[in-house]
Coordinates of C-alpha atoms and ligand atoms in Angstrom, one line a residue:
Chain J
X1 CA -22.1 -171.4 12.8
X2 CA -20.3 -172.8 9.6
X3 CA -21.9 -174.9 6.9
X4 CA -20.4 -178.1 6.6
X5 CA -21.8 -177.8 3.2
X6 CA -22.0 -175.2 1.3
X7 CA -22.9 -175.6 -2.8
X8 CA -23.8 -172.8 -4.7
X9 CA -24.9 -172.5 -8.5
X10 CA -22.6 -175.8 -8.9
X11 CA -22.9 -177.3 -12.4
X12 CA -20.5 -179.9 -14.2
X13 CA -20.2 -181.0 -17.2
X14 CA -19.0 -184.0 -18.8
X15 CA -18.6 -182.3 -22.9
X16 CA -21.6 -181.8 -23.6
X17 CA -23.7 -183.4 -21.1
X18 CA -24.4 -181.7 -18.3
X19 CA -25.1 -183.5 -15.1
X20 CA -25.2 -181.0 -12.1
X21 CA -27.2 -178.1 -13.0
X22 CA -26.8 -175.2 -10.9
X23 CA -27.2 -177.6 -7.9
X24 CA -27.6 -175.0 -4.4
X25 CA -27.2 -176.8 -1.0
X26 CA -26.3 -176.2 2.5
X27 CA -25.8 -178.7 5.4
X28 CA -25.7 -178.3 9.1
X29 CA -23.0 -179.7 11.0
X30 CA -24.2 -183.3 12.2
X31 CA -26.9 -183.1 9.9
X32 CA -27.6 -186.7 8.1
X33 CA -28.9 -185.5 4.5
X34 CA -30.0 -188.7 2.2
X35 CA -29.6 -188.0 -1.7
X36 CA -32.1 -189.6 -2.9
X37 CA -32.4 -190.4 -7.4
X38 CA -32.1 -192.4 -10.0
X39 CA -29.1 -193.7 -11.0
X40 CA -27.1 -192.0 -13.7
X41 CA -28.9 -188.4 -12.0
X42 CA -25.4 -187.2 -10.6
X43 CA -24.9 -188.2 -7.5
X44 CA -21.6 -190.0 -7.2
X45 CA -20.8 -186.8 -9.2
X46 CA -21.9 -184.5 -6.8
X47 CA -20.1 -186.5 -3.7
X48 CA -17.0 -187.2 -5.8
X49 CA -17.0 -182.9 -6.4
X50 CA -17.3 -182.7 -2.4
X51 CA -14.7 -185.1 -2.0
X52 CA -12.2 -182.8 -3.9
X53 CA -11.7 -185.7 -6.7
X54 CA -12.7 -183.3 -9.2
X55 CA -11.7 -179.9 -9.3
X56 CA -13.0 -179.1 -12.9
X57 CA -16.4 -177.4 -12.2
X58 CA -18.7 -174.3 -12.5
X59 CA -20.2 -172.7 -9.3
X60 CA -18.9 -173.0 -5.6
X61 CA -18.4 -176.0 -4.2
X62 CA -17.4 -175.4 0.0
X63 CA -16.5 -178.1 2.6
X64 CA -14.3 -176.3 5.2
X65 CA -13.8 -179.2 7.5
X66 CA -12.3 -183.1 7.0
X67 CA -14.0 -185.3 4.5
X68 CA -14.3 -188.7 4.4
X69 CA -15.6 -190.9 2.1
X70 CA -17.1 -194.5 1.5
X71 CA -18.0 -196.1 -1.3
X72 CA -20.4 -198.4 -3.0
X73 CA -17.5 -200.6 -3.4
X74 CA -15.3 -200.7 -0.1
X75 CA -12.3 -200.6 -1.8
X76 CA -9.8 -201.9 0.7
X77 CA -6.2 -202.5 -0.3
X78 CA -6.2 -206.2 -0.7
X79 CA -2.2 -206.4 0.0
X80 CA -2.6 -204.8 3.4
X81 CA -4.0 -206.0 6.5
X82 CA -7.5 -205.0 7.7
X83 CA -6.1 -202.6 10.5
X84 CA -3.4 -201.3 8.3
X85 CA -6.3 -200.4 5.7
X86 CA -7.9 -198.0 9.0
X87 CA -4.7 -196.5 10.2
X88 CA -2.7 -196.2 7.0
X89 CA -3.0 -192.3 5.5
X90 CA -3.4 -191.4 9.4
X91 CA -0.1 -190.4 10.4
X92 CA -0.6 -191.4 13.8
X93 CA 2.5 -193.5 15.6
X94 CA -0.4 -195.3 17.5
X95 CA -2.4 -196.6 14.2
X96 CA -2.7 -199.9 15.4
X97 CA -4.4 -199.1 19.0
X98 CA -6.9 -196.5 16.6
X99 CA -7.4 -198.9 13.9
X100 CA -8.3 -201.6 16.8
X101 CA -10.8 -199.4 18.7
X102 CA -12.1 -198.4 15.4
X103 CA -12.7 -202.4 14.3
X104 CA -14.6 -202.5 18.0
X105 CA -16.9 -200.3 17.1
X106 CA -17.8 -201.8 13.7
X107 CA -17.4 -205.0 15.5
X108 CA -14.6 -206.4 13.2
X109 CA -11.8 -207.1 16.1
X110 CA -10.9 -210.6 15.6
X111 CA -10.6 -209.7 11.6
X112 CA -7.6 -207.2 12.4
X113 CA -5.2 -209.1 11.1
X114 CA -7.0 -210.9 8.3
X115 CA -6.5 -210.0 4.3
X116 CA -9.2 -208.0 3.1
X117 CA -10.1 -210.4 0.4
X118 CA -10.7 -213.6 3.1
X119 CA -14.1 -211.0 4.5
X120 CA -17.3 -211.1 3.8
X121 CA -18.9 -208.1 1.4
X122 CA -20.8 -206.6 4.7
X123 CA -17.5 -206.8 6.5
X124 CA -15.3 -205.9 4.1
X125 CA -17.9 -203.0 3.9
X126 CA -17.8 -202.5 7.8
X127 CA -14.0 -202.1 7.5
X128 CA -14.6 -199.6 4.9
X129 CA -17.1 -197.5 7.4
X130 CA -14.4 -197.8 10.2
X131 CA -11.5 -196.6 7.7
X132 CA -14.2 -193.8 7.5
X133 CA -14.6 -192.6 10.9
X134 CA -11.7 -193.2 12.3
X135 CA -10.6 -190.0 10.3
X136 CA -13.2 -188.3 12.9
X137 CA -14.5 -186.4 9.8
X138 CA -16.6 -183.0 9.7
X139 CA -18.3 -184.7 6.3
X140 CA -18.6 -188.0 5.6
X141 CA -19.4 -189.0 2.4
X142 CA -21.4 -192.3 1.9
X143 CA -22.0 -193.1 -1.9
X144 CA -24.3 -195.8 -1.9
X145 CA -22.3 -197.8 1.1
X146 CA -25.3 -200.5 1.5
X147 CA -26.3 -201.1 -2.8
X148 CA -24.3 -204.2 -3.0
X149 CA -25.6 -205.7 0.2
X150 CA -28.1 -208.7 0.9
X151 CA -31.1 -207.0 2.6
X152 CA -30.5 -208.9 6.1
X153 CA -26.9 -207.5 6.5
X154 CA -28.2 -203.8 5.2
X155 CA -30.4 -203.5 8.1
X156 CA -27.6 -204.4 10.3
X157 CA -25.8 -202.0 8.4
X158 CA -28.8 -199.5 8.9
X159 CA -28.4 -199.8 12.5
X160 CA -24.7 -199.5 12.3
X161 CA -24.8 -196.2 10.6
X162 CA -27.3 -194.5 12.5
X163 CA -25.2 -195.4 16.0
X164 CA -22.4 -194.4 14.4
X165 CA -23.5 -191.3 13.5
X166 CA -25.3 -190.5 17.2
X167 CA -21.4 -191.2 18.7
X168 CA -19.8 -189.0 16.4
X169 CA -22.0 -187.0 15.0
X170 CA -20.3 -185.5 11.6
X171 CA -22.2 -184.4 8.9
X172 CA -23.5 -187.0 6.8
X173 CA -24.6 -187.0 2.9
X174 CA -25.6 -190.7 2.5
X175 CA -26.4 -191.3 -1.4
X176 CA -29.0 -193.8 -2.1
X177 CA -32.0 -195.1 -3.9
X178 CA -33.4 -196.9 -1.2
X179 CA -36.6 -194.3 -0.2
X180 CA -37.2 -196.8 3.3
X181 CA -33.1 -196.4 4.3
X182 CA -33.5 -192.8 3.8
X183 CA -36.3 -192.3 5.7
X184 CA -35.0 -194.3 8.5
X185 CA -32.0 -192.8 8.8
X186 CA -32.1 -189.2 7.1
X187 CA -33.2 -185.6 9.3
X188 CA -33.6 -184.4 5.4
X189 CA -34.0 -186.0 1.9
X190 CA -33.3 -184.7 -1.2
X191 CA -34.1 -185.7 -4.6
X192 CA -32.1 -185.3 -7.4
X193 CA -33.1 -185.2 -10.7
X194 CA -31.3 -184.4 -14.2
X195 CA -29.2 -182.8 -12.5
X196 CA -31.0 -180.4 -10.1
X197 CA -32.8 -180.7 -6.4
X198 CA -36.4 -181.2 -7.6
X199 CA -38.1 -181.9 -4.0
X200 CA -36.7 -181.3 -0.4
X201 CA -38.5 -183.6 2.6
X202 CA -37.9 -182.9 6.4
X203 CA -38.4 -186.3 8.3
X204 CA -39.4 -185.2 11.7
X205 CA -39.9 -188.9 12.8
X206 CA -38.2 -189.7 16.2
X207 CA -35.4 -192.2 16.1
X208 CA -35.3 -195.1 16.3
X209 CA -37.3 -195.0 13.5
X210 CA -39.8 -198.3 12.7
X211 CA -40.4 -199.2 8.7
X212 CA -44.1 -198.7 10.1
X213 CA -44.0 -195.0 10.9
X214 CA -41.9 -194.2 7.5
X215 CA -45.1 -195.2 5.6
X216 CA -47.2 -192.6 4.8
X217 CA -44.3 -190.0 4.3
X218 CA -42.8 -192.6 1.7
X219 CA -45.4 -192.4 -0.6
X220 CA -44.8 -188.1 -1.0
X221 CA -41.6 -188.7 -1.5
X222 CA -42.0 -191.5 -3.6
X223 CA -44.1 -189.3 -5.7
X224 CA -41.6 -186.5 -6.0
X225 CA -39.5 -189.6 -7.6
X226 CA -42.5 -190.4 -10.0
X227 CA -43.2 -193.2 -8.6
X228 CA -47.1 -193.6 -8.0
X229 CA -47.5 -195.9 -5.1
X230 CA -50.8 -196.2 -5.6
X231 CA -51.4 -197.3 -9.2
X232 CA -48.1 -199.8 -8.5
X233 CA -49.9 -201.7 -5.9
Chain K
X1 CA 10.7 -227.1 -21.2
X2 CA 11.2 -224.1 -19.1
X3 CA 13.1 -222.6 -21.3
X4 CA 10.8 -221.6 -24.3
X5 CA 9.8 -218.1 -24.2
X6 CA 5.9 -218.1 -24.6
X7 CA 5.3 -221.6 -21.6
X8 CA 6.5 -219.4 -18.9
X9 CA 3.7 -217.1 -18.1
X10 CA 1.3 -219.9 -16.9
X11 CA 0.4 -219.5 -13.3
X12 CA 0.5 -222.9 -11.0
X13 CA -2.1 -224.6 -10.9
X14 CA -4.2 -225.0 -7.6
X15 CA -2.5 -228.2 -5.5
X16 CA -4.0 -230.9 -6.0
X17 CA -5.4 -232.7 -3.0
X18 CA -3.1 -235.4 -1.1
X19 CA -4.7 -238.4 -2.6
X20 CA -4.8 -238.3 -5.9
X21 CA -1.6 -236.6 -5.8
X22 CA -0.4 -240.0 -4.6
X23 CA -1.9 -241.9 -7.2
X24 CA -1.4 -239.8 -10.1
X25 CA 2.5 -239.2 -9.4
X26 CA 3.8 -242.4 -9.9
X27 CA 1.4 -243.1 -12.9
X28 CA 3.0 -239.7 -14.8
X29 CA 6.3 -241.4 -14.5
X30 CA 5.4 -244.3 -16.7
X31 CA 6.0 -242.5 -20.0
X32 CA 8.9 -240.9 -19.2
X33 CA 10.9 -243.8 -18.0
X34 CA 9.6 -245.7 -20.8
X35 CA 11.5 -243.8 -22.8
X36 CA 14.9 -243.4 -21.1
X37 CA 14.5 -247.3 -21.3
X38 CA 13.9 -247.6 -24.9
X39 CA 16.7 -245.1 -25.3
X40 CA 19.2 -247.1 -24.0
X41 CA 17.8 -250.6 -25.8
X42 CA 18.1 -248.4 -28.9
X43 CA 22.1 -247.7 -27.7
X44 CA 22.5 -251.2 -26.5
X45 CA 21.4 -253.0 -29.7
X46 CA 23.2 -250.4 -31.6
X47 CA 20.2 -249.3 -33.3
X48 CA 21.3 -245.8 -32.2
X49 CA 25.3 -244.7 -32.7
X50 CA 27.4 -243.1 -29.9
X51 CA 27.9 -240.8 -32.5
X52 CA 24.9 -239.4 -32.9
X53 CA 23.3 -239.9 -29.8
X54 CA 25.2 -241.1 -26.4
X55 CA 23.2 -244.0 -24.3
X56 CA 22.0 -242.9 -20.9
X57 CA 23.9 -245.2 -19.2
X58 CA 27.3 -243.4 -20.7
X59 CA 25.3 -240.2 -20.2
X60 CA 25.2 -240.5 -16.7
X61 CA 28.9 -241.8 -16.2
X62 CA 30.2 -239.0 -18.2
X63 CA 28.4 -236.8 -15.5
X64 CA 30.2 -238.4 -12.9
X65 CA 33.3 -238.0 -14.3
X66 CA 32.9 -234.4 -15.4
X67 CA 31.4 -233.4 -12.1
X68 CA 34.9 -235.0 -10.8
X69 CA 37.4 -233.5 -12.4
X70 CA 35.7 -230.5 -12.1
X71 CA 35.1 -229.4 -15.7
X72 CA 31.3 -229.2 -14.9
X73 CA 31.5 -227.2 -12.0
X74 CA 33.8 -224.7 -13.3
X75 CA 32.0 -224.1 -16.3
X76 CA 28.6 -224.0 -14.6
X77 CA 30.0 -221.2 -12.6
X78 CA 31.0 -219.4 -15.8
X79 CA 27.6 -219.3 -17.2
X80 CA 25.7 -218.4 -13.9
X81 CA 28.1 -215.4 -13.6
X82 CA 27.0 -214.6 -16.8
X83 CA 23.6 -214.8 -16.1
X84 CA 23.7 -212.8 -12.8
X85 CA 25.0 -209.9 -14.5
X86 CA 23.6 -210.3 -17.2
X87 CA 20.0 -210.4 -15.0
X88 CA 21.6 -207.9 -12.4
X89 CA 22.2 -205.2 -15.7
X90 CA 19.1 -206.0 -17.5
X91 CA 17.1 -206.1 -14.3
X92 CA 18.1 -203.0 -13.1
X93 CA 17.3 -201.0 -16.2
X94 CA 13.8 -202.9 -17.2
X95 CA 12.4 -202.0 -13.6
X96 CA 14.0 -198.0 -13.4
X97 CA 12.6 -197.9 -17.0
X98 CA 9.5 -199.4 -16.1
X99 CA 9.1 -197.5 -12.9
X100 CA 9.6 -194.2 -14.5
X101 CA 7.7 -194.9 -17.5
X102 CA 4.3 -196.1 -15.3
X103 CA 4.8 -193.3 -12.5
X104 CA 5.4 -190.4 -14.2
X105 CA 3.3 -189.4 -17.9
X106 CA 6.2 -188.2 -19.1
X107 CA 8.5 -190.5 -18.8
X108 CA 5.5 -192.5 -20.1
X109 CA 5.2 -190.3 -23.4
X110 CA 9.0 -190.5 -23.9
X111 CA 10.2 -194.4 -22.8
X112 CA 7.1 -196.2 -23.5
X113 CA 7.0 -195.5 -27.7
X114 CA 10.9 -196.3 -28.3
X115 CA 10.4 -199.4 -25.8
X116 CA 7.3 -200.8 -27.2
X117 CA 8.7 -200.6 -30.9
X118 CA 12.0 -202.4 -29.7
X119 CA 10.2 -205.1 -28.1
X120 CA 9.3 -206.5 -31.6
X121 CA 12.7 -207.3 -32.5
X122 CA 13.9 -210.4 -31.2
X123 CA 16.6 -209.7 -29.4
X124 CA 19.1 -212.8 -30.3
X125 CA 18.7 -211.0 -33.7
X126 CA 21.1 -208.4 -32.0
X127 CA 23.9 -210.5 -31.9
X128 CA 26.2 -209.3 -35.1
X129 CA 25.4 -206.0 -33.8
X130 CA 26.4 -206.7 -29.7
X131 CA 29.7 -208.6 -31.7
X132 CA 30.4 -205.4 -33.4
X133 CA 30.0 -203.2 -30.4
X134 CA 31.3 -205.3 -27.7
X135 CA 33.7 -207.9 -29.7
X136 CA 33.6 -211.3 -28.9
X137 CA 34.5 -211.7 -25.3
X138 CA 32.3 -211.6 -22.3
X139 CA 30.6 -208.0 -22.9
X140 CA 28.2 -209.5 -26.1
X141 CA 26.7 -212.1 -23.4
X142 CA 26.3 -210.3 -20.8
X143 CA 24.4 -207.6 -23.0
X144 CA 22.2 -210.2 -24.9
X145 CA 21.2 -211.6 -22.0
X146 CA 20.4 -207.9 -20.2
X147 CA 18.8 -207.3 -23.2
X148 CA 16.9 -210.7 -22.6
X149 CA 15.8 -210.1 -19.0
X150 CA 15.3 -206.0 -19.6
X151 CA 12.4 -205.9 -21.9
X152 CA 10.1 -208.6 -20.0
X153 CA 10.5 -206.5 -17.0
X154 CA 9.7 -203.5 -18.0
X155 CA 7.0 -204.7 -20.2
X156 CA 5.7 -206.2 -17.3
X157 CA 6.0 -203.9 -14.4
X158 CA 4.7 -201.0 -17.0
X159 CA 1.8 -202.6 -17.6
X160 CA 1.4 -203.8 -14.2
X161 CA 1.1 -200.0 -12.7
X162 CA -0.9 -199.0 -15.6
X163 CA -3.6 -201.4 -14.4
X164 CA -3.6 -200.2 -10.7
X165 CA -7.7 -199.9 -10.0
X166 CA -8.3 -196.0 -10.2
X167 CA -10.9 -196.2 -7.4
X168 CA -8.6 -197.4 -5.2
X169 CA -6.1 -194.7 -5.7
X170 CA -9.1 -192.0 -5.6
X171 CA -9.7 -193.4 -2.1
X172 CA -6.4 -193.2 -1.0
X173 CA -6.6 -189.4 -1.9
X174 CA -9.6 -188.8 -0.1
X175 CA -8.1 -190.4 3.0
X176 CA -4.9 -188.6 3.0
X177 CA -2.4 -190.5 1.8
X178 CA 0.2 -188.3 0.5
X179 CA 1.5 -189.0 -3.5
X180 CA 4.7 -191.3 -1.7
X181 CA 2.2 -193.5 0.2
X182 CA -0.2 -193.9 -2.4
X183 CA 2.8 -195.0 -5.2
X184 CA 4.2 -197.2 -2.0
X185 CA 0.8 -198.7 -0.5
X186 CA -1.8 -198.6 -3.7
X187 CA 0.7 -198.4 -7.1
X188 CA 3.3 -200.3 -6.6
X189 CA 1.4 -203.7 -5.0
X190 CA -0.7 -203.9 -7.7
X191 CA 1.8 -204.2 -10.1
X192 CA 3.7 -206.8 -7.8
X193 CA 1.7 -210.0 -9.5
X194 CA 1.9 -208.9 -13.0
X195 CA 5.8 -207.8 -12.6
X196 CA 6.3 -211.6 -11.0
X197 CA 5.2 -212.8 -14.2
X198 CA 7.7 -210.6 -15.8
X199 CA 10.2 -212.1 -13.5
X200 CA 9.3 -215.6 -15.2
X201 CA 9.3 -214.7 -18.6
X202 CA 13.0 -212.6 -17.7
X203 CA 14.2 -215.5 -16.5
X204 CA 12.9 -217.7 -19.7
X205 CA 14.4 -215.6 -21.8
X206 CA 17.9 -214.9 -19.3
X207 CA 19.0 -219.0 -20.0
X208 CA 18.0 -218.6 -23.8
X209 CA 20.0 -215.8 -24.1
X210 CA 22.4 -217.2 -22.0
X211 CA 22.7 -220.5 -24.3
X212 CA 22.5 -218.3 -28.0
X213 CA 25.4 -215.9 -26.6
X214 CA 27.9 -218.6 -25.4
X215 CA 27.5 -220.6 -29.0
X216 CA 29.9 -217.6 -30.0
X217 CA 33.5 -217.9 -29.2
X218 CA 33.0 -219.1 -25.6
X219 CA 36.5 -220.3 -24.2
X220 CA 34.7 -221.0 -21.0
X221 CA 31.3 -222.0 -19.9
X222 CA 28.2 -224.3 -20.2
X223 CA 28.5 -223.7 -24.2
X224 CA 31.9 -223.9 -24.3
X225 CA 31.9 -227.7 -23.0
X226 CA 28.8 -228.1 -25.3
X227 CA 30.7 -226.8 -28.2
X228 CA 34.0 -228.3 -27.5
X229 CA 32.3 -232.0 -27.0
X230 CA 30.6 -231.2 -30.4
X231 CA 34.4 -231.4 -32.0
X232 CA 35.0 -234.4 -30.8
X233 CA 31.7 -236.1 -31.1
X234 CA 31.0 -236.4 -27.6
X235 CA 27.6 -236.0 -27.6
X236 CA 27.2 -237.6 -23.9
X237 CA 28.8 -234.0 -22.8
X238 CA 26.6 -232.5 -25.3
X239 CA 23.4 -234.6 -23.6
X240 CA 25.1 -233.5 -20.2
X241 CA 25.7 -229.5 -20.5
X242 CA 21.8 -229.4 -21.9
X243 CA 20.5 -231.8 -19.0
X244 CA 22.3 -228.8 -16.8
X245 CA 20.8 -225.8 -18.3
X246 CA 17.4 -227.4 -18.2
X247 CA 18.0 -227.8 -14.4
X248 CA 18.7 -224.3 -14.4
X249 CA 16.0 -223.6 -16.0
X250 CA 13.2 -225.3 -13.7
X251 CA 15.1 -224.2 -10.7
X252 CA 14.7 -220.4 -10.9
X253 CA 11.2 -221.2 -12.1
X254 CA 10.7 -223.0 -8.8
X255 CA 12.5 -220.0 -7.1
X256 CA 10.0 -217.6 -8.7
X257 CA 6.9 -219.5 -7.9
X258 CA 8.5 -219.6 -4.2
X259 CA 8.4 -215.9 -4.3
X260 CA 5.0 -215.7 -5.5
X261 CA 3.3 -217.4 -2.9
X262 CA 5.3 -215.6 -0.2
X263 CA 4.8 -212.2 -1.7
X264 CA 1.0 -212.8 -3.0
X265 CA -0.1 -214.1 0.3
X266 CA -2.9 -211.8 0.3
X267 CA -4.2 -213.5 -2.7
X268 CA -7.5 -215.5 -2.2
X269 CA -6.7 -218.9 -3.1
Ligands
ADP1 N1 -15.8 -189.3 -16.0 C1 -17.0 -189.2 -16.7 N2 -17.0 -188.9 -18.0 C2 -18.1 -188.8 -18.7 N3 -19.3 -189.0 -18.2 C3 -19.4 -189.2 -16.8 C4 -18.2 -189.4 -16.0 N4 -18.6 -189.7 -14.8 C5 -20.0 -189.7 -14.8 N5 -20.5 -189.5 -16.0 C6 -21.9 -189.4 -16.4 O1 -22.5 -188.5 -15.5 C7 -23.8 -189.0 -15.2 C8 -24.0 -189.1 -13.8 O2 -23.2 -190.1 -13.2 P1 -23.2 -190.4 -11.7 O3 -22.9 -189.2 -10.9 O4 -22.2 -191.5 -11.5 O5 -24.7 -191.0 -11.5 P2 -25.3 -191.6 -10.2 O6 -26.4 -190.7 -9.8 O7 -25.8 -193.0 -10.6 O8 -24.3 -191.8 -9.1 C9 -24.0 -190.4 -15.9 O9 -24.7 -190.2 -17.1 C10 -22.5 -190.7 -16.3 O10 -22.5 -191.5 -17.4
MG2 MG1 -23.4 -193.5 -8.3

């Protein structure tokens, strides 16, 4: 069967800075992958390369399929309605009934017809997740979707997700530096640093996942981040 | 005054709640009538000469009788057919300017250098020049005022599509908007506010234009009556054609503002 992913030898450079180094990585179709590092490591750049926003790079780069993407920011078009946002770039005659069924499923109906600015930063981000799916992507790209969120609404959003993803089921690459929301929601987590995959974690747990059973594999990967749990605490 | 250049690019100000909208209205008045008042006690008393200065009272009849013979009417519709093609010319070629200049990067690395090193020449200094070019009948207006009314739209609208969020035109592409949808749905809005207050500043700068160009050899118009009264020190007709072009003034200002809140709707207030 085809990657969804494929990434060989990919490196980019920004002049003289180079921040992918000869990154390799393969993802199944429906896999959820979390890319886990520290900010400034590469990882918007990596998702922005899979995205096909930039086209100026060493190595392979491979997504056969659709991509979608959504950002840290949900970066609705404030001068369009909240189902026009979903359905516009379809180029379906029926965008409304899509973008509606779409809204159900993140919950958002009675905000179809509202301005994007009059929403709330976890709807507006909800909207931005439905926008998403509704494309029915092989890939969806999710670059730190849940950063700017209080933590009440990101485990909503947690939830959210990880249904989503059961329905559909596309291949996901969800950036973060949360370790707990990639454990919880990841089948494999990958940590980035300077520019390379230094550590690869299977997470085996069965889902639903609890923050309880996460624990002990936290503090391996927690490590791999250099991040001694032990001396913290 | 609306008509100054540089006041027009203030935004309104949020409404101000019901009540102390109704206290404060009548209290701003004060001044103003105050002054009409002491105006016409200066006339009365003679303190102030017709010739210099025409009371309100004879102000206000000279309206009425200008607005009833028709002189006023006629010559108002002069200089608003000036204005609309003057605005309709110099509309037309500050937004195709402006639209090909922020769309496309070469029409950006071509229009946008001669453009912005016009813009520092004030226009009404073009006039000996429009004279020599057009002459001296309707064709030096009409161009002063295009001239007016093209330069804060483009300025405007160029600017306005310049500043159009990059990451919101990077997610359009990843959603598949095509290059038409993402100039129609993502470009293009985001310059609307900015190229309203281009609209503001055109218009501004439309009346001045409009008032410079009909001081020379106007045999009709707004100026005209302004000009003619002059000779015959009638300066209630002068007080009269400047009360008119100040109405003109506030009321496409007022049309503008109308437009705004229709068009920026989406706008959180
Ligand atoms: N367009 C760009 N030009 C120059 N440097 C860039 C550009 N985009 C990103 N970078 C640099 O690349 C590095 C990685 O950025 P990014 O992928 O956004 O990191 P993060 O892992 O936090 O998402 C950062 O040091 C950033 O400054
Ligand atoms: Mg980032």
């Amino acid at each position: 069967m085809a990657k969804a992913v494929s990434v060989r030898g990919l490196t980019k450079a920004f002049g003289a800075r180079t921040v992918l180094d000869g990154i390799d990585l393969e993802v199944e179709p429906g896999e959820f992958v979390a890319l886990l590092g520290r900010s400034g490591c590469g990882k918007s750049t990596l998702l922005r390369i899979l995205a096909g926003l930039d086209r100026d790079v060493e190595g392979e780069a491979e997504v056969p399929g659709t991509v979608s993407i959504a950002f840290q920011q949900p970066r609705l078009l404030p001068w369009r309605k909240v189902w026009r946002n979903i359905s516009l770039g379809l180029h379906r005659p029926d965008g409304r009934a899509i973008a509606l069924k779409a809204l159900e499923e993140v919950r958002l109906t009675d905000h179809a017809d509202a301005w994007p600015l009059t929403l709330s930063g976890g709807e507006a981000q909800r909207v931005s997740l439905a926008r998403a799916l509704v494309r029915e992507p092989d890939v969806l790209l999710l670059d730190e979707p849940f950063g700017a969120l209080d933590a009440l609404t990101r485990l909503a959003m947690h939830h959210l997700v990880e249904d989503l993803w059961i329905r559909h089921k596309p291949a996901v690459l969800l950036v973060t530096h949360d370790v707990d929301e990639a454990l919880l929601l990841a089948d494999r987590i990958l940590v980035l640093d300077e520019g390379r995959i230094v550590a690869t974690h299977h997470v085996d747990l069965p889902r639903p996942r609890r923050r309880a059973s996460v624990v002990e594999q936290r503090t391996r990967v927690l490590a791999d981040l250099g991040v001694d749990v032990e001396e913290a605490a | 005054m609306t008509l100054s250049i540089a006041g027009v690019a203030t935004r309104p100000k949020t409404a101000t709640p019901v009540q102390t909208r109704k206290f404060t209205l009548p209290l701003r008045w004060i001044s103003p009538v105050a002054l009409v008042l002491l105006w016409q006690l200066a006339s009365s008393t003679g303190v102030l000469s017709p010739d210099k200065l025409a009371s309100p009272l004879t102000v206000a009849q000279s309206a009425g009788e200008l607005i009833a013979d028709g002189q006023l009417v006629e010559a108002f519709a002069v200089s608003i057919t000036r204005v609309f093609f003057g605005f309709l010319i110099g509309g037309f070629a500050g937004v195709v300017l402006g639209l090909v200049s922020g769309l496309s990067r070469w029409g950006e690395t071509l229009l946008d250098p001669p453009v912005q090193m016009l813009r520092t020449l004030p226009h009404l200094g073009l006039i000996p020049l429009f004279i020599l070019w057009f002459g001296i009948g309707e064709e030096p207006k009409l161009a002063l005022v295009a001239a007016g009314v093209a330069f804060p739209l483009y300025l405007n609208l160029h600017a306005g599509i310049r500043q159009t969020d990059p990451g919101l035109v990077e997610a359009a592409r990843v959603l598949g908007y095509s290059r038409i949808e993402r100039v129609v749905h993502v470009v293009l809005p985001s310059a609307v506010p900015q190229t309203l207050v281009g609209l503001r500043i055109a218009f501004g700068t439309a009346w001045l234009s409009l008032i410079v160009a009909e001081q020379i050899n106007a045999d009709a118009g707004l100026g005209f009556l302004i000009n003619n009264a002059r000779e015959f020190l009638r300066t209630d007709v002068v007080v009269v054609g400047l009360v008119v072009y100040a109405l003109l003034g506030l009321t496409t200002d007022a049309l503008v503002r109308l437009l705004e809140r229709r068009i920026l709707r989406w706008q959180k207030r």
